[in-house]
Amino acid sequence: MSRIKQVKTHAVSVALERPLWTAHEPLDSASVILVEVRTDDGLAGCGQIHGAPMKVICEWVDRFGQIIQGMEATANVDIWEKLFGLTSPRPGGHAGRDGLPPPLPRGQRPQIMAAIAGIDIALWDIKGKRAGMPVYQLLGGSARPIFSYATGGYYHEGASDGDYARELAGFVGRGYRAVKLKTGAEGVAEEAGRVHAVRRAIGEDISLMLDMNAPYDLATCIAFARAVETANIFWLEEPLHWYLQPSDFVRLAQATPIPLAHGERELTRFTVRDFVASGAIRYVQFDATRAAGFTEALRVAQFAEQHGVQIAPHLAPEIHAHLVAAFPKAAFGVETHGGPERDPLWFGLYTERVQVRDGQVHLSDKPGFGIEIDWDYVRKHRA
């Protein structure tokens, strides 16, 4: 048995070459929190978290590390349930009779779920290393090439529609057969013009997704969908304001033939369940590195498969490609960035990881997630 001996965090942040923004927020850096879990028999697993504020998340990881110290490292479900159980009231919880903290604060749920995610991913890495096989193989998958699409078109100062069109056409030139454009920061007419410019640049046989970052109310989004339908759009991702619920997505789906994608901002399988069960979305994008980890992502994938919804996890292909490989008939693929200007971590953080060639992610046969970290890079860019 391998028991948890130590849990550590390493916050890493790298400045982008130029400031970018989405419809929702500015971006001036690429950041990640690495979670290192070590066992008493010498195994080490590495998880990762994408969330903020980084300091708060690291504090939660440290607290949780103390709670799970001594637990069996391969018992990921037991550990997940123990930590998740702290987010709700329980008999005697305030009295501390069970030796655990009182119910955790509601206002920090995103950071708490992110902390659980990083620990859980590290435990899956350990589970694979203990078994001597990659995570996808643990799940019954094979090392087939995984379809990938490249995301670009982040807004930046002074850029024209032609600049964004050339950027995404460059992804096609590198072998991608699907690309995703950031949209939603401007009005319907301006955004529709930008979308059509990209479609003309990439040609008609390349899949074009739109990543909207929740910019519109229902009526405006219906108008936008109708304005871009002739551009042969593959999906509308996060099309509606953050507070709109599955019933609003149902109405949008009834108003446009463009498929809808959603899920990266959801914290648990329970809210994802409601979007999937509503029939409104055709692609689910739950992100194991943002909330709840690989254990929860696997539960989401199983539910999606049962409802005929395709799995298309949000970013982190080094983690999510293992999940996609285990669902050959229910998975669409994984997301990558086409170049280092948006994701310098992908090109500098690892000495070993999955490889992306010609629009496909190629898994290795190394145990766990097959990731090796360049710790000199971590020290250089420690946040």
Coordinates of C-alpha atoms in Angstrom, one line a residue:
M1 CA 0.0 0.0 0.0
S2 CA 1.1 3.6 -0.7
R3 CA 0.0 6.1 1.9
I4 CA 0.0 9.9 1.4
K5 CA 3.1 11.4 3.0
Q6 CA 3.2 15.0 1.6
V7 CA 1.2 17.4 -0.5
K8 CA 2.9 20.4 -2.0
T9 CA 1.9 23.2 -4.4
H10 CA 4.0 25.0 -7.0
A11 CA 2.3 28.1 -8.5
V12 CA 3.7 29.0 -11.9
S13 CA 3.0 32.1 -14.1
V14 CA 4.5 33.3 -17.3
A15 CA 3.8 36.7 -18.9
L16 CA 2.3 36.6 -22.4
E17 CA 4.0 38.3 -25.3
R18 CA 1.1 40.7 -25.6
P19 CA -2.1 41.3 -23.6
L20 CA -5.1 39.5 -24.8
W21 CA -8.7 39.3 -23.9
T22 CA -11.8 37.3 -24.3
A23 CA -15.4 38.5 -24.2
H24 CA -15.2 38.2 -20.4
E25 CA -11.7 39.0 -19.2
P26 CA -8.2 40.3 -19.9
L27 CA -5.3 37.9 -20.1
D28 CA -1.7 38.9 -19.5
S29 CA -0.2 35.6 -18.3
A30 CA -0.5 31.9 -18.5
S31 CA -0.6 30.3 -15.1
V32 CA -1.0 26.9 -13.5
I33 CA -0.7 25.4 -10.0
L34 CA 1.1 22.1 -9.9
V35 CA 0.1 19.8 -7.0
E36 CA 2.8 17.3 -6.0
V37 CA 1.6 14.3 -3.9
R38 CA 4.3 12.0 -2.5
T39 CA 3.8 8.6 -0.8
D40 CA 5.6 6.8 2.0
D41 CA 7.0 4.3 -0.5
G42 CA 8.5 6.8 -2.9
L43 CA 5.9 7.4 -5.5
A44 CA 5.1 10.9 -6.7
G45 CA 2.1 12.1 -8.6
C46 CA 1.6 15.5 -10.3
G47 CA -1.7 17.2 -10.7
Q48 CA -2.5 20.6 -12.1
I49 CA -5.0 23.4 -11.4
H50 CA -6.2 26.2 -13.6
G51 CA -7.9 28.8 -11.3
A52 CA -7.6 31.9 -9.3
P53 CA -6.7 33.5 -6.9
M54 CA -3.8 31.2 -6.9
K55 CA -2.8 32.0 -3.3
V56 CA -6.2 31.0 -2.0
I57 CA -6.3 27.8 -3.9
C58 CA -2.8 26.8 -2.7
E59 CA -3.9 27.4 0.9
W60 CA -6.8 25.0 0.4
V61 CA -4.6 22.4 -1.1
D62 CA -2.3 22.7 1.9
R63 CA -5.2 22.3 4.3
F64 CA -6.6 19.3 2.4
G65 CA -3.1 17.8 2.3
Q66 CA -3.0 17.7 6.1
I67 CA -6.5 16.1 6.2
I68 CA -5.7 13.3 3.8
Q69 CA -2.2 12.6 5.1
G70 CA -1.8 8.8 5.8
M71 CA -4.7 7.8 3.6
E72 CA -4.2 5.2 0.9
A73 CA -3.1 7.1 -2.2
T74 CA -4.8 4.9 -4.7
A75 CA -8.2 5.3 -2.9
N76 CA -9.1 8.3 -5.0
V77 CA -12.8 7.9 -4.6
D78 CA -12.6 7.7 -0.8
I79 CA -10.4 10.8 -0.7
W80 CA -12.6 12.7 -3.1
E81 CA -15.7 12.0 -1.1
K82 CA -14.0 13.0 2.1
L83 CA -12.9 16.3 0.8
F84 CA -16.1 17.1 -1.1
G85 CA -18.1 16.1 2.0
L86 CA -16.5 19.1 3.8
T87 CA -18.4 21.5 1.5
S88 CA -21.8 20.7 3.1
P89 CA -23.1 20.5 6.7
R90 CA -22.9 17.2 8.5
P91 CA -24.0 15.9 11.9
G92 CA -21.7 17.3 14.5
G93 CA -19.6 19.1 12.0
H94 CA -19.5 22.4 13.9
A95 CA -18.5 20.7 17.1
G96 CA -15.5 19.1 15.4
R97 CA -16.2 15.7 16.9
D98 CA -15.0 14.0 13.8
G99 CA -11.7 15.9 13.9
L100 CA -12.4 17.6 10.6
P101 CA -13.0 21.3 9.8
P102 CA -16.5 22.8 10.0
P103 CA -18.5 23.1 6.7
L104 CA -16.3 25.0 4.3
P105 CA -17.2 28.6 3.2
R106 CA -19.7 28.9 0.4
G107 CA -18.0 32.0 -1.0
Q108 CA -14.8 30.0 -1.8
R109 CA -16.4 27.0 -3.5
P110 CA -14.7 27.6 -6.9
Q111 CA -11.3 27.6 -5.1
I112 CA -12.2 24.6 -3.0
M113 CA -13.3 22.6 -6.0
A114 CA -10.1 23.6 -7.8
A115 CA -8.0 22.4 -4.9
I116 CA -9.8 19.1 -4.9
A117 CA -9.1 18.8 -8.6
G118 CA -5.4 19.2 -8.3
I119 CA -5.1 16.6 -5.5
D120 CA -7.3 14.2 -7.4
I121 CA -5.4 14.4 -10.6
A122 CA -2.1 13.8 -8.7
L123 CA -3.7 10.7 -7.2
W124 CA -4.7 9.3 -10.6
D125 CA -1.1 9.9 -11.7
I126 CA 0.0 7.8 -8.7
K127 CA -2.6 5.2 -9.5
G128 CA -1.2 4.7 -12.9
K129 CA 2.4 4.6 -11.7
R130 CA 1.5 2.1 -9.0
A131 CA -0.1 -0.1 -11.7
G132 CA 2.8 0.5 -14.2
M133 CA 0.5 1.7 -16.9
P134 CA -0.9 4.9 -18.4
V135 CA -4.2 6.3 -17.1
Y136 CA -6.0 5.7 -20.4
Q137 CA -5.0 2.0 -20.2
L138 CA -6.2 1.8 -16.6
L139 CA -9.6 2.9 -18.0
G140 CA -9.5 0.4 -20.8
G141 CA -8.5 2.8 -23.6
S142 CA -5.8 2.4 -26.2
A143 CA -3.1 4.7 -27.4
R144 CA -5.0 5.8 -30.5
P145 CA -4.4 9.3 -31.9
I146 CA -6.9 11.8 -30.3
F147 CA -8.5 14.4 -32.6
S148 CA -7.7 17.9 -31.6
Y149 CA -8.7 21.4 -32.5
A150 CA -6.7 24.7 -32.0
T151 CA -8.2 27.7 -30.2
G152 CA -7.2 31.2 -31.3
G153 CA -8.6 34.6 -32.2
Y154 CA -8.1 36.1 -28.8
Y155 CA -8.7 39.8 -29.0
H156 CA -5.7 42.1 -29.0
E157 CA -5.1 45.8 -29.6
G158 CA -5.2 47.0 -33.2
A159 CA -6.0 43.6 -34.7
S160 CA -8.3 43.5 -37.8
D161 CA -10.7 40.8 -38.9
G162 CA -8.0 39.8 -41.5
D163 CA -5.4 39.3 -38.7
Y164 CA -7.6 36.9 -36.9
A165 CA -8.4 35.1 -40.1
R166 CA -4.8 34.7 -41.0
E167 CA -4.1 33.4 -37.4
L168 CA -6.6 30.6 -37.7
A169 CA -5.7 29.8 -41.3
G170 CA -2.1 29.3 -39.9
F171 CA -3.5 26.6 -37.6
V172 CA -4.9 24.9 -40.7
G173 CA -1.5 25.1 -42.3
R174 CA -0.1 23.2 -39.3
G175 CA -2.4 20.3 -39.9
Y176 CA -5.5 21.1 -37.8
R177 CA -8.8 20.1 -39.4
A178 CA -10.8 22.1 -36.8
V179 CA -10.2 25.6 -35.2
K180 CA -12.0 27.7 -32.6
L181 CA -12.4 31.4 -32.7
K182 CA -13.0 33.7 -29.6
T183 CA -16.1 35.7 -30.1
G184 CA -18.7 37.8 -28.2
A185 CA -16.7 40.9 -27.2
E186 CA -18.5 43.1 -29.7
G187 CA -22.0 43.5 -31.1
V188 CA -23.7 41.0 -33.3
A189 CA -22.9 42.7 -36.7
E190 CA -19.2 43.2 -35.8
E191 CA -18.8 39.6 -34.6
A192 CA -20.6 38.1 -37.5
G193 CA -18.3 40.0 -39.9
R194 CA -15.3 38.6 -38.0
V195 CA -16.7 35.0 -38.1
H196 CA -17.3 35.2 -41.9
A197 CA -13.8 36.6 -42.5
V198 CA -12.3 33.6 -40.7
R199 CA -14.5 31.1 -42.6
R200 CA -13.4 32.6 -45.9
A201 CA -9.7 32.2 -44.8
I202 CA -9.9 28.6 -43.6
G203 CA -12.1 27.2 -46.4
E204 CA -15.3 25.3 -46.2
D205 CA -13.9 21.9 -45.3
I206 CA -12.5 22.9 -41.9
S207 CA -14.7 22.8 -38.8
L208 CA -15.1 26.2 -37.2
M209 CA -16.2 26.5 -33.5
L210 CA -17.1 29.7 -31.7
D211 CA -15.9 30.2 -28.1
M212 CA -18.2 32.9 -26.8
N213 CA -17.4 33.1 -23.0
A214 CA -21.1 33.8 -22.1
P215 CA -21.6 37.2 -23.8
Y216 CA -25.3 37.4 -24.7
D217 CA -28.8 37.2 -23.3
L218 CA -31.2 34.8 -25.0
A219 CA -32.6 37.2 -27.6
T220 CA -29.3 38.6 -28.6
C221 CA -27.7 35.2 -28.9
I222 CA -30.5 34.0 -31.2
A223 CA -29.9 37.0 -33.4
F224 CA -26.1 36.2 -33.4
A225 CA -26.7 32.5 -34.3
R226 CA -28.8 33.5 -37.2
A227 CA -26.2 36.0 -38.4
V228 CA -23.5 33.3 -38.5
E229 CA -25.4 30.2 -39.5
T230 CA -24.3 30.6 -43.2
A231 CA -20.7 30.3 -42.0
N232 CA -21.3 26.6 -41.3
I233 CA -20.5 26.8 -37.5
F234 CA -19.7 23.5 -35.8
W235 CA -20.8 24.7 -32.3
L236 CA -21.6 27.7 -30.1
E237 CA -19.6 27.4 -26.9
E238 CA -20.8 29.0 -23.6
P239 CA -23.2 31.2 -25.6
L240 CA -25.4 32.6 -22.8
H241 CA -24.8 34.8 -19.7
W242 CA -23.4 32.9 -16.7
Y243 CA -26.7 33.0 -14.8
L244 CA -28.9 31.5 -17.5
Q245 CA -29.8 27.9 -16.9
P246 CA -30.6 24.7 -18.9
S247 CA -34.1 25.9 -19.8
D248 CA -32.6 28.9 -21.5
F249 CA -30.2 26.7 -23.5
V250 CA -33.2 24.6 -24.5
R251 CA -34.8 27.6 -26.0
L252 CA -31.6 28.6 -27.8
A253 CA -31.2 25.1 -29.2
Q254 CA -34.8 25.2 -30.5
A255 CA -34.0 28.5 -32.3
T256 CA -30.8 27.5 -34.1
P257 CA -29.5 24.4 -35.9
I258 CA -26.0 25.1 -34.6
P259 CA -25.1 22.6 -31.9
L260 CA -24.3 24.0 -28.4
A261 CA -21.3 23.2 -26.2
H262 CA -21.1 23.9 -22.5
G263 CA -19.6 22.7 -19.2
E264 CA -16.1 24.2 -18.5
R265 CA -17.4 26.6 -15.8
E266 CA -19.5 24.0 -14.0
L267 CA -18.1 22.8 -10.6
T268 CA -19.6 19.3 -10.3
R269 CA -21.3 16.6 -12.3
F270 CA -24.6 17.6 -10.8
T271 CA -25.0 20.8 -12.7
V272 CA -23.5 19.3 -15.8
R273 CA -26.1 16.5 -15.5
D274 CA -28.9 19.0 -15.8
F275 CA -27.5 20.6 -19.0
V276 CA -27.0 17.1 -20.5
A277 CA -30.4 15.7 -19.4
S278 CA -32.2 18.8 -20.8
G279 CA -31.1 17.8 -24.3
A280 CA -29.9 21.3 -25.1
I281 CA -26.2 20.6 -25.5
R282 CA -24.4 18.2 -27.8
Y283 CA -20.9 18.6 -26.5
V284 CA -19.9 18.6 -22.8
Q285 CA -16.6 20.4 -21.9
F286 CA -16.1 19.7 -18.2
D287 CA -12.6 20.7 -17.1
A288 CA -10.9 18.3 -14.6
T289 CA -8.2 20.9 -13.8
R290 CA -10.7 23.6 -12.9
A291 CA -13.1 21.7 -10.7
A292 CA -13.3 18.4 -8.9
G293 CA -10.6 16.5 -10.8
F294 CA -10.3 13.4 -13.0
T295 CA -12.6 11.3 -10.8
E296 CA -15.5 13.8 -11.4
A297 CA -14.6 14.2 -15.1
L298 CA -14.9 10.4 -15.5
R299 CA -18.4 10.5 -14.0
V300 CA -19.4 13.3 -16.3
A301 CA -18.1 11.4 -19.3
Q302 CA -20.1 8.3 -18.3
F303 CA -23.3 10.3 -18.0
A304 CA -22.7 12.1 -21.3
E305 CA -22.1 8.8 -23.1
Q306 CA -25.4 7.4 -21.8
H307 CA -27.2 10.5 -23.2
G308 CA -25.6 10.6 -26.6
V309 CA -23.6 13.7 -25.8
Q310 CA -20.0 14.0 -27.1
I311 CA -17.1 14.6 -24.7
A312 CA -14.9 17.5 -25.6
P313 CA -12.9 18.5 -22.4
H314 CA -11.7 22.1 -22.0
L315 CA -7.9 22.4 -22.6
A316 CA -5.2 20.5 -20.6
P317 CA -4.8 17.8 -23.3
E318 CA -2.0 16.2 -21.3
I319 CA -4.7 15.2 -18.8
H320 CA -7.9 15.1 -20.8
A321 CA -6.6 13.0 -23.7
H322 CA -6.5 10.0 -21.3
L323 CA -10.2 10.5 -20.6
V324 CA -11.1 10.9 -24.3
A325 CA -9.1 7.7 -25.2
A326 CA -11.3 5.7 -22.8
F327 CA -14.5 6.7 -24.7
P328 CA -13.8 6.0 -28.4
K329 CA -17.4 6.3 -29.5
A330 CA -18.6 9.1 -27.2
A331 CA -15.6 11.5 -27.3
F332 CA -15.1 14.3 -29.9
G333 CA -11.6 15.2 -29.0
V334 CA -9.4 17.6 -27.0
E335 CA -8.5 21.3 -27.2
T336 CA -5.1 22.7 -27.8
H337 CA -3.5 26.1 -28.5
G338 CA -1.9 26.5 -31.9
G339 CA 1.2 28.3 -30.7
P340 CA 3.3 29.6 -27.7
E341 CA 1.9 33.2 -27.8
R342 CA -1.2 32.1 -25.9
D343 CA 0.1 29.0 -24.0
P344 CA 3.9 29.3 -23.3
L345 CA 3.5 26.8 -20.5
W346 CA 2.8 24.0 -23.0
F347 CA 6.1 24.7 -24.7
G348 CA 8.2 25.2 -21.5
L349 CA 6.8 23.5 -18.5
Y350 CA 7.4 19.8 -19.5
T351 CA 10.3 17.6 -20.3
E352 CA 7.8 14.8 -21.1
R353 CA 4.1 15.0 -22.2
V354 CA 1.7 14.0 -24.9
Q355 CA 2.6 15.2 -28.4
V356 CA 0.5 17.2 -30.8
R357 CA 1.2 16.6 -34.5
D358 CA -1.0 17.3 -37.5
G359 CA -4.0 18.2 -35.4
Q360 CA -3.9 15.0 -33.3
V361 CA -2.7 14.3 -29.8
H362 CA -0.4 11.3 -29.4
L363 CA -0.3 9.5 -26.1
S364 CA 2.7 7.7 -24.8
D365 CA 3.0 4.4 -22.9
K366 CA 4.6 5.9 -19.8
P367 CA 2.7 5.2 -16.5
G368 CA 0.3 7.7 -15.0
F369 CA -0.3 10.8 -17.2
G370 CA 3.1 10.4 -18.8
I371 CA 4.1 13.8 -17.6
E372 CA 7.6 15.0 -16.5
I373 CA 8.0 18.5 -15.2
D374 CA 11.0 20.8 -15.9
W375 CA 11.6 21.9 -12.3
D376 CA 14.2 24.5 -13.4
Y377 CA 11.4 26.1 -15.4
V378 CA 9.1 26.0 -12.4
R379 CA 11.7 27.7 -10.2
K380 CA 12.3 30.4 -12.9
H381 CA 8.6 31.2 -13.2
R382 CA 7.4 30.6 -9.7
A383 CA 4.4 32.9 -8.9

